Coordinates of C-alpha atoms and ligand atoms in Angstrom, one line a residue:
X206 CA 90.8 61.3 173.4
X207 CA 93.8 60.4 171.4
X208 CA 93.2 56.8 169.9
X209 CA 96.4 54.9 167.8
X210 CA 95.3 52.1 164.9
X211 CA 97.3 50.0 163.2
X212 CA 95.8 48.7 159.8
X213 CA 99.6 47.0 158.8
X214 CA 103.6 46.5 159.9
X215 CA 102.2 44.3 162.7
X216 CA 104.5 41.5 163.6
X217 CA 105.8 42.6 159.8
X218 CA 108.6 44.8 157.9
X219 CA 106.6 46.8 156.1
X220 CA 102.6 47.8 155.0
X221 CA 102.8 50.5 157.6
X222 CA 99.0 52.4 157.6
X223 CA 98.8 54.2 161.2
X224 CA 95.2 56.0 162.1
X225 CA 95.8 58.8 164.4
X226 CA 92.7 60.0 166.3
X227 CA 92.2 62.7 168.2
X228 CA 89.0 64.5 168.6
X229 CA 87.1 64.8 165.1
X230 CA 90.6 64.7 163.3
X231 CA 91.6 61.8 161.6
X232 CA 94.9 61.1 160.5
X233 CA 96.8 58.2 158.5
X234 CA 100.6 58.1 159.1
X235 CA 101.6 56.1 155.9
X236 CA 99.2 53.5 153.6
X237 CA 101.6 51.4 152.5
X238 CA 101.8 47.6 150.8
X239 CA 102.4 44.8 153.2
X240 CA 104.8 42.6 150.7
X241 CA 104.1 40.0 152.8
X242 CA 100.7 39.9 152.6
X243 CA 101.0 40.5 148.5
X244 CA 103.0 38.0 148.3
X245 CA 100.6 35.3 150.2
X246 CA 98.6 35.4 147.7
X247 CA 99.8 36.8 144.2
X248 CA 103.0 35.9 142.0
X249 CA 103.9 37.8 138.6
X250 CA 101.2 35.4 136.9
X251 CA 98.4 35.6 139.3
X252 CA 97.8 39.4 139.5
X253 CA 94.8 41.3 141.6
X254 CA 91.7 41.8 139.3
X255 CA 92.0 45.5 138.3
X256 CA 88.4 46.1 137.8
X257 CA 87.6 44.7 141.5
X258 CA 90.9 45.8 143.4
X259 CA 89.3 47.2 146.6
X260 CA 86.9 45.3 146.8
X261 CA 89.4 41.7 146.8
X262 CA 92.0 43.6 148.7
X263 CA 89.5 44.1 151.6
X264 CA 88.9 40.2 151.9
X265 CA 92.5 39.6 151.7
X266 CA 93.0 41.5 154.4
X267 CA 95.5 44.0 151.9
X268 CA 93.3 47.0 152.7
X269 CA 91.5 47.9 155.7
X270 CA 87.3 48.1 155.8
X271 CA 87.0 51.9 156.4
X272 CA 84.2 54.1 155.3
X273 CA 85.0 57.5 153.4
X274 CA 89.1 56.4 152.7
X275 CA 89.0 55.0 149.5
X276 CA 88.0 56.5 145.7
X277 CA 84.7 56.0 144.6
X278 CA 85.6 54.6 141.1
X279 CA 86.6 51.4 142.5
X280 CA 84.8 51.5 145.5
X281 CA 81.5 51.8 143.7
X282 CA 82.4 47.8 143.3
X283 CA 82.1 47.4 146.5
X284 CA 79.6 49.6 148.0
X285 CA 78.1 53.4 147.7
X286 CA 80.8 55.5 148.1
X287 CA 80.4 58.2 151.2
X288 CA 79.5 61.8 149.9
X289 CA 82.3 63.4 151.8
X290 CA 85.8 62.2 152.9
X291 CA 86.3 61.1 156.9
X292 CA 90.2 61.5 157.3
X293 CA 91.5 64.7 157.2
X294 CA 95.0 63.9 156.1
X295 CA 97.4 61.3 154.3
X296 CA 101.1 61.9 155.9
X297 CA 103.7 59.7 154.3
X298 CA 107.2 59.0 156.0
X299 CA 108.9 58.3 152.7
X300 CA 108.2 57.1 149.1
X301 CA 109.1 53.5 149.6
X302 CA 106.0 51.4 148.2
X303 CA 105.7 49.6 152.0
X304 CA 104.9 53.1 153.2
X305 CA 103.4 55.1 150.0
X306 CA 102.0 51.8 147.5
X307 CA 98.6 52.2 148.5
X308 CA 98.2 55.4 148.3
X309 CA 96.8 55.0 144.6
X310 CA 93.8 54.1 146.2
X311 CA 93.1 56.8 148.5
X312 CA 90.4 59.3 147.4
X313 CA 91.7 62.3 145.7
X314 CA 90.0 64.9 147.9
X315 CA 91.9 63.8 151.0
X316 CA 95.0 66.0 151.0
X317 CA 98.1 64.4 151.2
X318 CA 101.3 65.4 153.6
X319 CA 104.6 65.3 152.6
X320 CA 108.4 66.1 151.7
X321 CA 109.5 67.5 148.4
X322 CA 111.7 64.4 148.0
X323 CA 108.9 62.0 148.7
X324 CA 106.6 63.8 146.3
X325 CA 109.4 63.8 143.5
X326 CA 109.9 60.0 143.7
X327 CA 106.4 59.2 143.7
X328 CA 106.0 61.3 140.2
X329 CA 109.1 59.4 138.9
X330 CA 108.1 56.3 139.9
X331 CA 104.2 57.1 138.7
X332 CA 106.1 58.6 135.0
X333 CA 108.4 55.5 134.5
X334 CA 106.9 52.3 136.4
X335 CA 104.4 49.9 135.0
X336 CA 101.7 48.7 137.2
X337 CA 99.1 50.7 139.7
X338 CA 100.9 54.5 140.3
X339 CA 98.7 56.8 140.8
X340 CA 100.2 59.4 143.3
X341 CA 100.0 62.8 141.7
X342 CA 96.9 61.9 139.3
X343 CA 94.2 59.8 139.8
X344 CA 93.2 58.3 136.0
X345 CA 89.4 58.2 136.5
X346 CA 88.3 54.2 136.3
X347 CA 85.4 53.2 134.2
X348 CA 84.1 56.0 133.0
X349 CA 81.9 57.2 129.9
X350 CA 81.4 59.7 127.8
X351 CA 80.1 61.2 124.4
X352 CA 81.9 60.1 121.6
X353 CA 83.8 63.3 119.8
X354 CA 82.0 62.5 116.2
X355 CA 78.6 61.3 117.4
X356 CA 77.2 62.8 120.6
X357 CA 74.6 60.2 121.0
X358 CA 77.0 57.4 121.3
X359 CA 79.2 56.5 124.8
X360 CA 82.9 55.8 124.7
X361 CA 85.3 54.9 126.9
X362 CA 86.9 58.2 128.5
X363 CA 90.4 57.0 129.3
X364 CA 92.0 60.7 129.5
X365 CA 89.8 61.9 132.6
X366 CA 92.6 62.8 135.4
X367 CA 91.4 64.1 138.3
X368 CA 95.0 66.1 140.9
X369 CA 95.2 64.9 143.6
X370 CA 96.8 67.7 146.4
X371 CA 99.9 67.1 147.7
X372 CA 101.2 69.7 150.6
X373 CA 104.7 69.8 151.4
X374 CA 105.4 69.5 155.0
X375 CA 107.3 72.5 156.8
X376 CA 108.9 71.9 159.9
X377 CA 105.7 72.7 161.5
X378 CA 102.3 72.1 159.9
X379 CA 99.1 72.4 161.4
X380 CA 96.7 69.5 160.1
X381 CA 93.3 70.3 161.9
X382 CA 93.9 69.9 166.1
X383 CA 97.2 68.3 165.3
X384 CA 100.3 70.2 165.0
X385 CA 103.0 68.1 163.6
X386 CA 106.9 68.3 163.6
X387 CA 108.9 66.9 160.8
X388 CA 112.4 66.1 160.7
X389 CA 114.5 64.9 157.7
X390 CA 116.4 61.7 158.8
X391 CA 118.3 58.9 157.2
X392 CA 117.6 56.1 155.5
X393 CA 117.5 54.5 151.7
X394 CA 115.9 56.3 149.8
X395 CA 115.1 60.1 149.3
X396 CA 112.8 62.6 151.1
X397 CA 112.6 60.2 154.9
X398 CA 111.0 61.9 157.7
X399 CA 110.4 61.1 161.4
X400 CA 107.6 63.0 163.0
X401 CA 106.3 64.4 166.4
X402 CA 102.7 64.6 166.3
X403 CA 101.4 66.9 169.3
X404 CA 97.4 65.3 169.8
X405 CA 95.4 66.7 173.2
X406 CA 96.8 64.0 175.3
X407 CA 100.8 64.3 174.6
X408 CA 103.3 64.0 171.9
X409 CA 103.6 60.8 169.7
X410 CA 106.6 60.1 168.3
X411 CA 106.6 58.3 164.6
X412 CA 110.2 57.3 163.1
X413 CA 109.0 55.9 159.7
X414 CA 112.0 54.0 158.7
X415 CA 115.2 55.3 160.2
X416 CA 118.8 54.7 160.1
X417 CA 122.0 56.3 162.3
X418 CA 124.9 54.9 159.5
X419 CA 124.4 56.2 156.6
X420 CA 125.3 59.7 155.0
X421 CA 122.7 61.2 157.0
X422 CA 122.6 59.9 160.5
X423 CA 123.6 63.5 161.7
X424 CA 120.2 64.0 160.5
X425 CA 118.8 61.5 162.8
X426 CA 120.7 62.1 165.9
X427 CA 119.4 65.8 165.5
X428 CA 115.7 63.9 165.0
X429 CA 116.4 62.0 168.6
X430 CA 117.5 65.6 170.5
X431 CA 114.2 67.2 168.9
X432 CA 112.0 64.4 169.9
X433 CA 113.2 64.1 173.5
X434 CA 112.7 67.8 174.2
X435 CA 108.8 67.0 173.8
X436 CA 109.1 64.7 176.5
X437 CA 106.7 62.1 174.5
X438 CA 104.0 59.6 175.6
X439 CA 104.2 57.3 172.7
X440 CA 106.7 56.6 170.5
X441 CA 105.6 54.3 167.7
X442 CA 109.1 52.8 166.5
X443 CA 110.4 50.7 163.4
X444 CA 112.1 47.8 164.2
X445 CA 113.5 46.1 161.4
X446 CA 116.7 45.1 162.5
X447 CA 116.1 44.6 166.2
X448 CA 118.3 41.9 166.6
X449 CA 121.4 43.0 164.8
X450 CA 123.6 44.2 167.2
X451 CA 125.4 46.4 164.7
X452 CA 125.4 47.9 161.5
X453 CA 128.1 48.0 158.7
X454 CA 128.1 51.9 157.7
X455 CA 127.8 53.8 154.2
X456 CA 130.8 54.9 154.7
X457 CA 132.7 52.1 155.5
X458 CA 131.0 50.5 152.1
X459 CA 132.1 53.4 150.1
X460 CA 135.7 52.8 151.4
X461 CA 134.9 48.9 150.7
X462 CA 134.0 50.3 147.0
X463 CA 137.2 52.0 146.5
X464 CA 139.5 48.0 147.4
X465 CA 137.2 46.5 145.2
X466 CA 137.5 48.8 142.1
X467 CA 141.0 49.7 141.6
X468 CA 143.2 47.7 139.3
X469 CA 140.2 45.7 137.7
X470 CA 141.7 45.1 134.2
X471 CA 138.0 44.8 132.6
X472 CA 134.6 46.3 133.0
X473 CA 132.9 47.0 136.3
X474 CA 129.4 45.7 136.8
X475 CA 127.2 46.7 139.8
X476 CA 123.9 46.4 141.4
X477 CA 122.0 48.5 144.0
X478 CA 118.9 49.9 144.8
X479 CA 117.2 52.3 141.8
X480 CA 115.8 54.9 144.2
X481 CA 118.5 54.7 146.8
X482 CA 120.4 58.2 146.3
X483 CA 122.9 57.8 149.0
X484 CA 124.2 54.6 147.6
X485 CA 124.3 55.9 144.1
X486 CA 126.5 58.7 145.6
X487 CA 128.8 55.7 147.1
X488 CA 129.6 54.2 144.1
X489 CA 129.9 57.8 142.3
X490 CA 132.6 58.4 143.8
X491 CA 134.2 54.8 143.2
X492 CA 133.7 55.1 140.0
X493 CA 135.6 58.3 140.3
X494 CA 138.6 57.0 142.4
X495 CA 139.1 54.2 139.6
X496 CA 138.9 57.0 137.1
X497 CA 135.7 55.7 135.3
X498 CA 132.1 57.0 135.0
X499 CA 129.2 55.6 136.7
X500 CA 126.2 54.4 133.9
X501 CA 122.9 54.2 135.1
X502 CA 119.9 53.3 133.2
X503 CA 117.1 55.5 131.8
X504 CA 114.8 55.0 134.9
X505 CA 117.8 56.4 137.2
X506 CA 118.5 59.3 135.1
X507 CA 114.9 60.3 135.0
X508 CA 114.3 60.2 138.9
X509 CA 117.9 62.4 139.0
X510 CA 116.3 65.0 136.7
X511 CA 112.8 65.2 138.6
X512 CA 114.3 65.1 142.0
X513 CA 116.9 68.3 140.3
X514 CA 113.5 70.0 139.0
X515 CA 111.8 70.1 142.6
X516 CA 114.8 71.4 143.7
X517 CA 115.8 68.5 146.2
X518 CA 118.9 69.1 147.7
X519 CA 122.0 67.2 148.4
X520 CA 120.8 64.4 145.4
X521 CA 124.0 63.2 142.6
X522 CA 123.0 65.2 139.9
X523 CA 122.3 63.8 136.2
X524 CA 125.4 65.5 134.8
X525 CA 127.5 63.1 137.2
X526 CA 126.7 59.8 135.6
X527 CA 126.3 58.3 132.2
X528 CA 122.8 57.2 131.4
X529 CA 122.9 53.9 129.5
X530 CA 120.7 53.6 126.2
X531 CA 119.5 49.7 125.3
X532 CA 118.3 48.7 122.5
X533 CA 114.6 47.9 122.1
X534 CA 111.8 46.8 120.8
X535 CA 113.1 46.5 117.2
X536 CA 116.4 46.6 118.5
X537 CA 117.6 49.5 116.1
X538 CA 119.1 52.1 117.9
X539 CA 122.4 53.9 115.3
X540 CA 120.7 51.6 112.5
X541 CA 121.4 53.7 109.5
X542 CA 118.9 51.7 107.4
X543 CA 116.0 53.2 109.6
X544 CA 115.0 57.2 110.0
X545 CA 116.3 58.2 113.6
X546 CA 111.9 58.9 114.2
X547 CA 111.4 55.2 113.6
X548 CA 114.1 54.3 115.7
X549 CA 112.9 56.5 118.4
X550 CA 109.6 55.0 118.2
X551 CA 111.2 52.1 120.6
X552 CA 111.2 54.1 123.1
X553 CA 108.9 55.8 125.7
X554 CA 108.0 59.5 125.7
X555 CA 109.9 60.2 128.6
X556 CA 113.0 58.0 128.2
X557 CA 113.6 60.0 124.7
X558 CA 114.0 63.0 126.9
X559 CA 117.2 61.4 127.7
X560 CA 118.4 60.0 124.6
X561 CA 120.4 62.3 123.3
X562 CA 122.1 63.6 126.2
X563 CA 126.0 64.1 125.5
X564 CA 125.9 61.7 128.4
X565 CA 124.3 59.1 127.1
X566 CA 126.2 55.9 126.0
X567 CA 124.9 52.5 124.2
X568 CA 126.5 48.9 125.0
X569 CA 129.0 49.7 121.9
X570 CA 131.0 52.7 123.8
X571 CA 130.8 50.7 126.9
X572 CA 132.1 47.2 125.0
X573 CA 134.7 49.3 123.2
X574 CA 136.2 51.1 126.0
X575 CA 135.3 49.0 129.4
X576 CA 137.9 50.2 131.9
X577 CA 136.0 53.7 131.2
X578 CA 133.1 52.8 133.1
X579 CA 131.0 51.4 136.0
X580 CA 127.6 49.7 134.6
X581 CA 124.9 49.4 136.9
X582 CA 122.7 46.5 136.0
X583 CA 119.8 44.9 137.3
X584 CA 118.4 41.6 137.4
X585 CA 116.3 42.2 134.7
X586 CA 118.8 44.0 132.4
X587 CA 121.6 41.3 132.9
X588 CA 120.7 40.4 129.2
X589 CA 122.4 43.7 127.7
X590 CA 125.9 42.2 128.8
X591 CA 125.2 40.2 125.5
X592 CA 125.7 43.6 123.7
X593 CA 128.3 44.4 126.0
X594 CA 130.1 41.5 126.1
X595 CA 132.4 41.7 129.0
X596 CA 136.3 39.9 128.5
X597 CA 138.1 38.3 131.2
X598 CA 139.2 39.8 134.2
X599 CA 135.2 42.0 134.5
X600 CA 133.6 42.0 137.8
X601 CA 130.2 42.2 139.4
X602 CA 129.4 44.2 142.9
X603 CA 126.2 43.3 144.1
X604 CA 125.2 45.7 147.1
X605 CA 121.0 45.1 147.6
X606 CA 119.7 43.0 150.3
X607 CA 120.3 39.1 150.7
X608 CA 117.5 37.0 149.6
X609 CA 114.5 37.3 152.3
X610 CA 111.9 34.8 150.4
X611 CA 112.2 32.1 147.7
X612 CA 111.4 34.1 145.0
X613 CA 114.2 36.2 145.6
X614 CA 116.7 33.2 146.2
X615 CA 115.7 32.1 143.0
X616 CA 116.0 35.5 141.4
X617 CA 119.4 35.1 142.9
X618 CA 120.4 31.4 141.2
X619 CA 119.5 32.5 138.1
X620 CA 121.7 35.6 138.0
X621 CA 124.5 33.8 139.4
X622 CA 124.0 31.8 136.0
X623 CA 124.0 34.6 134.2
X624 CA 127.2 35.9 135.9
X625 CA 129.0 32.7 135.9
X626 CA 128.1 32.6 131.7
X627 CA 130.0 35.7 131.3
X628 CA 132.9 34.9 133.3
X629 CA 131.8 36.9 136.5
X630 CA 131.2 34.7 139.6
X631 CA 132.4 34.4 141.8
X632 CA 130.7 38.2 142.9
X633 CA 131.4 40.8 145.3
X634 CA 128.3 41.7 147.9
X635 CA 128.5 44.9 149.7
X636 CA 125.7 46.6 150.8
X637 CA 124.7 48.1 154.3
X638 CA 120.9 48.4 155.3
X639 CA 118.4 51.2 155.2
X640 CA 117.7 50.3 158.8
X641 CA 118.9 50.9 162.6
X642 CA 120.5 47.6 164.3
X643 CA 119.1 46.7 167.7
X644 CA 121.5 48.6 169.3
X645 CA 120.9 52.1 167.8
X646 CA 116.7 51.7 168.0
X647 CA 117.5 50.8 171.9
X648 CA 119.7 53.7 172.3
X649 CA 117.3 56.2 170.6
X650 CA 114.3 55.1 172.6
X651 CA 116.2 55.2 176.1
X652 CA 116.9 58.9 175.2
X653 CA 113.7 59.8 174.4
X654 CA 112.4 58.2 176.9
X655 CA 108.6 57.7 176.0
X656 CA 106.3 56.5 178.6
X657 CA 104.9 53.7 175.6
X658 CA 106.6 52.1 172.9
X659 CA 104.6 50.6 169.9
X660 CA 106.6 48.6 168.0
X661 CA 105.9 48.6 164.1
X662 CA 107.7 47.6 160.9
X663 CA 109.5 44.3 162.5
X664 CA 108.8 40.9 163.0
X665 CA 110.4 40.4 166.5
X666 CA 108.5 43.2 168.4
X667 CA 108.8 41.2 171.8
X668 CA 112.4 42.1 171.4
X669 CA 111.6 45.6 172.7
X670 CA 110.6 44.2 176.4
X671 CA 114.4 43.7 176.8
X672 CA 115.1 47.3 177.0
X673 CA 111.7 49.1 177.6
X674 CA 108.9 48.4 179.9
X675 CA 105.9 49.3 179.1
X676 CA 105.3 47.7 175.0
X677 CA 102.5 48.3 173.5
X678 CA 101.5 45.3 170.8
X679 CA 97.9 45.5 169.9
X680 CA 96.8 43.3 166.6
X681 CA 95.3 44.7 163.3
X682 CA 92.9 47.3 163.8
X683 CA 92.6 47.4 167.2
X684 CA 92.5 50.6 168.8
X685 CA 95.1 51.6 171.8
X686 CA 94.2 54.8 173.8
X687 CA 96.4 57.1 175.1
X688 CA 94.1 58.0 177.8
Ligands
LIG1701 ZN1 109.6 50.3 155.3
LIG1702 ZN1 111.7 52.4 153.8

């Protein structure tokens, strides 16, 4: 009997954790963090208590109550953890933290399924982010041992890593009594997959997050051919933007790109997603067709040399961009009254890997010589442009989402102070969205024709009954059977 759960993404964008049952084997599709949920409850000032996260996250309703899932050093909080694991498999769609956050809490001796692009932005982001990342590693919680100069005495043990194993999926990879197909497919960020999962009762059909306009959406369409050919039962499908008729393509935002940045008489500032590839790509090549150079910041550049070292394909490539270098700390980056060691010392092991880069350039080159360069900023770095100090006739291109929540809108007013302090409001925004409109989800699901659709990952799933009739909306944890 092939059963479907959903512990998240119901009736909301994002948190997708999908049990697959069939038989003994148990499978998640995703564990990821419902932002919604999060952000019910905490703010950047009230934070989860690290010492008790499963624990609280189960009575928020963050995490789902399932025996054998989660690592014993924080589940021993809770309860007595289960000797052995009962799932047989974690299978992530992408690295986007709605699809991948949770995974930190996963016990390390259930293997985990993905692509080599997923896997090498989950070690970026677990390298340069602050915060609960652990993908690759699991850093062992609240644990003792003998101290090194006196054996009779506990310490701490803060260095006690315990690898977690991470497959890479092949087109085809057998996971117990499931055989599963995976196809690379489009959306924001690197290393997407959609999947056909053949169980005992059929083939279900599992999108992730998908896309038809962006660089990729050959990608896709060759996804939707594949997936029809198995004649599915289920097809459990995002819905993000069910109710946009349309979508504005990559490519029409790279041509957008190239209006906006000819003839600008100062510097260029710009905003877009840090892990979105494709995007970075876009405004590559404006920078190029204005005869500039694209400058990214340190955590950029980092994620472009681990996605080069696992060998992912089709990525910009570090020697493409400039990687900007702030000052820190002490602020004495160039200081000749300080030893270049001391002035290193502001910086993070792995962002002095990039320091000295022939590449590399510091607010100075970019203030001194403006109409050389594109400078990506975000939010949180708009405070270098007072090192930069942009002169009349600079611009700012903001291409990430609109505002979905207050916090964002706010996040939004105060930039828009920022940019109107340096002269650069009012802004550009051009950005395109990581997600199929209405139309294209409607026109993929009529060709592959599945006799169930489960609609995930949107908060209008009703919107499906227009164009399919038999929808399948069961609440949190609630089993559906195929049989
Ligand atoms: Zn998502
Ligand atoms: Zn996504």
């Amino acid at each position: 009997m092939t059963q479907i759960t959903l512990h998240g993404a119901v009736g909301e964008i994002g948190g997708n954790k999908i049990l697959i049952e069939d038989g003994d084997t148990r499978i998640f599709f995703d564990f990821g963090l419902s932002f919604g949920r999060w952000g019910d409850f905490f703010t950047p000032y009230l934070q989860p208590r690290k010492w008790n996260y499963i624990s609280d996250f189960l009575k928020l309703g963050l995490l789902p109550d399932l025996d054998g899932l989660y690592r014993p050093d924080y589940e021993r909080r809770l309860r007595e953890s289960s000797k052995e694991p009962k799932f047989d498999g974690i299978v992530l769609s992408h690295p986007h933290l709605d699809h991948a956050g949770f995974l930190s809490f996963i016990r390390p001796d259930i293997p985990v399924f993905c692509s080599i692009g997923c896997k090498a932005i989950l070690q970026a982001l677990e390298e340069t982010a602050f915060g609960f990342h652990e993908y690759t590693f699991i850093k062992e919680a609240f644990k003792l041992r003998p101290s090194k100069r006196d054996s009779s005495k506990l310490v701490k043990d803060k260095d006690s890593r315990i690898k977690r194993e991470f497959n890479i999926l092949e087109t085809t990879t057998k996971i117990d009594d499931f055989t599963i197909h995976t196809y690379p497919v489009d959306h924001s960020v690197p290393g997407a997959n959609s999947f056909i999962i053949e169980t005992s009762e059929g083939a279900i059909v599992y999108t992730g997050d998908i896309r038809f306009h962006g660089r990729r959406g050959t990608e896709s369409d060759f996804f939707v051919e594949k997936a029809k050919s198995f004649d599915p039962v289920l097809i459990i499908s995002e819905g993000t933007n069910i109710e946009e008729p349309t979508s504005f393509g990559e490519m029409d935002l790279q041509q957008k790109l190239f209006s906006l940045v000819e003839n600008v008489p100062g510097l260029i500032t710009v905003n877009f997603p840090v892990r979105d590839m494709d995007r970075m790509r876009s405004f590559i090549e404006a920078a190029k067709h204005a005869d500039r150079s694209l400058v990214v910041n340190l955590k950029q550049a980092y994620t472009l040399g681990v996605l080069e070292e696992n060998g992912v394909k089709n990525m910009p490539t570090i020697d493409e961009i400039s990687i900007f270098i702030p000052k820190k700390r002490w602020g004495i980056l160039n200081d000749i009254n300080y030893p270049v060691e001391i002035q290193m010392r502001d910086y993070l092991y792995w962002e002095n890997k990039l320091i000295d880069r022939t590449n590399s350039v510091t607010a100075d080159d970019i203030s001194k010589n403006p109409k050389d360069f594109v400078y990506r900023c975000d939010f949180f770095e708009l405070k270098n442009l007072f090192d930069i100090n942009p002169q009349e006739g600079s611009i700012f291109i903001r291409s990430v989402t609109e505002p979905v929540d207050e916090e964002m809108e706010l996040d939004l007013k105060k930039a828009i102070n920022w940019l109107m302090f340096f002269g650069m409001h009012p802004y550009e925004q051009v950005h395109c969205s990581g997600h199929a409109s209405g139309y294209d989800i409607k026109e993929m699901i009529q060709k592959i024709n599945p006799k169930y659709v489960m609609p995930i990952h949107t908060e209008k799933p009703d919107e499906f009954n227009s164009f399919h009739s038999d929808v399948i909306q069961k609440g949190l944890g609630v089993k559906f059977s195929l049989s």
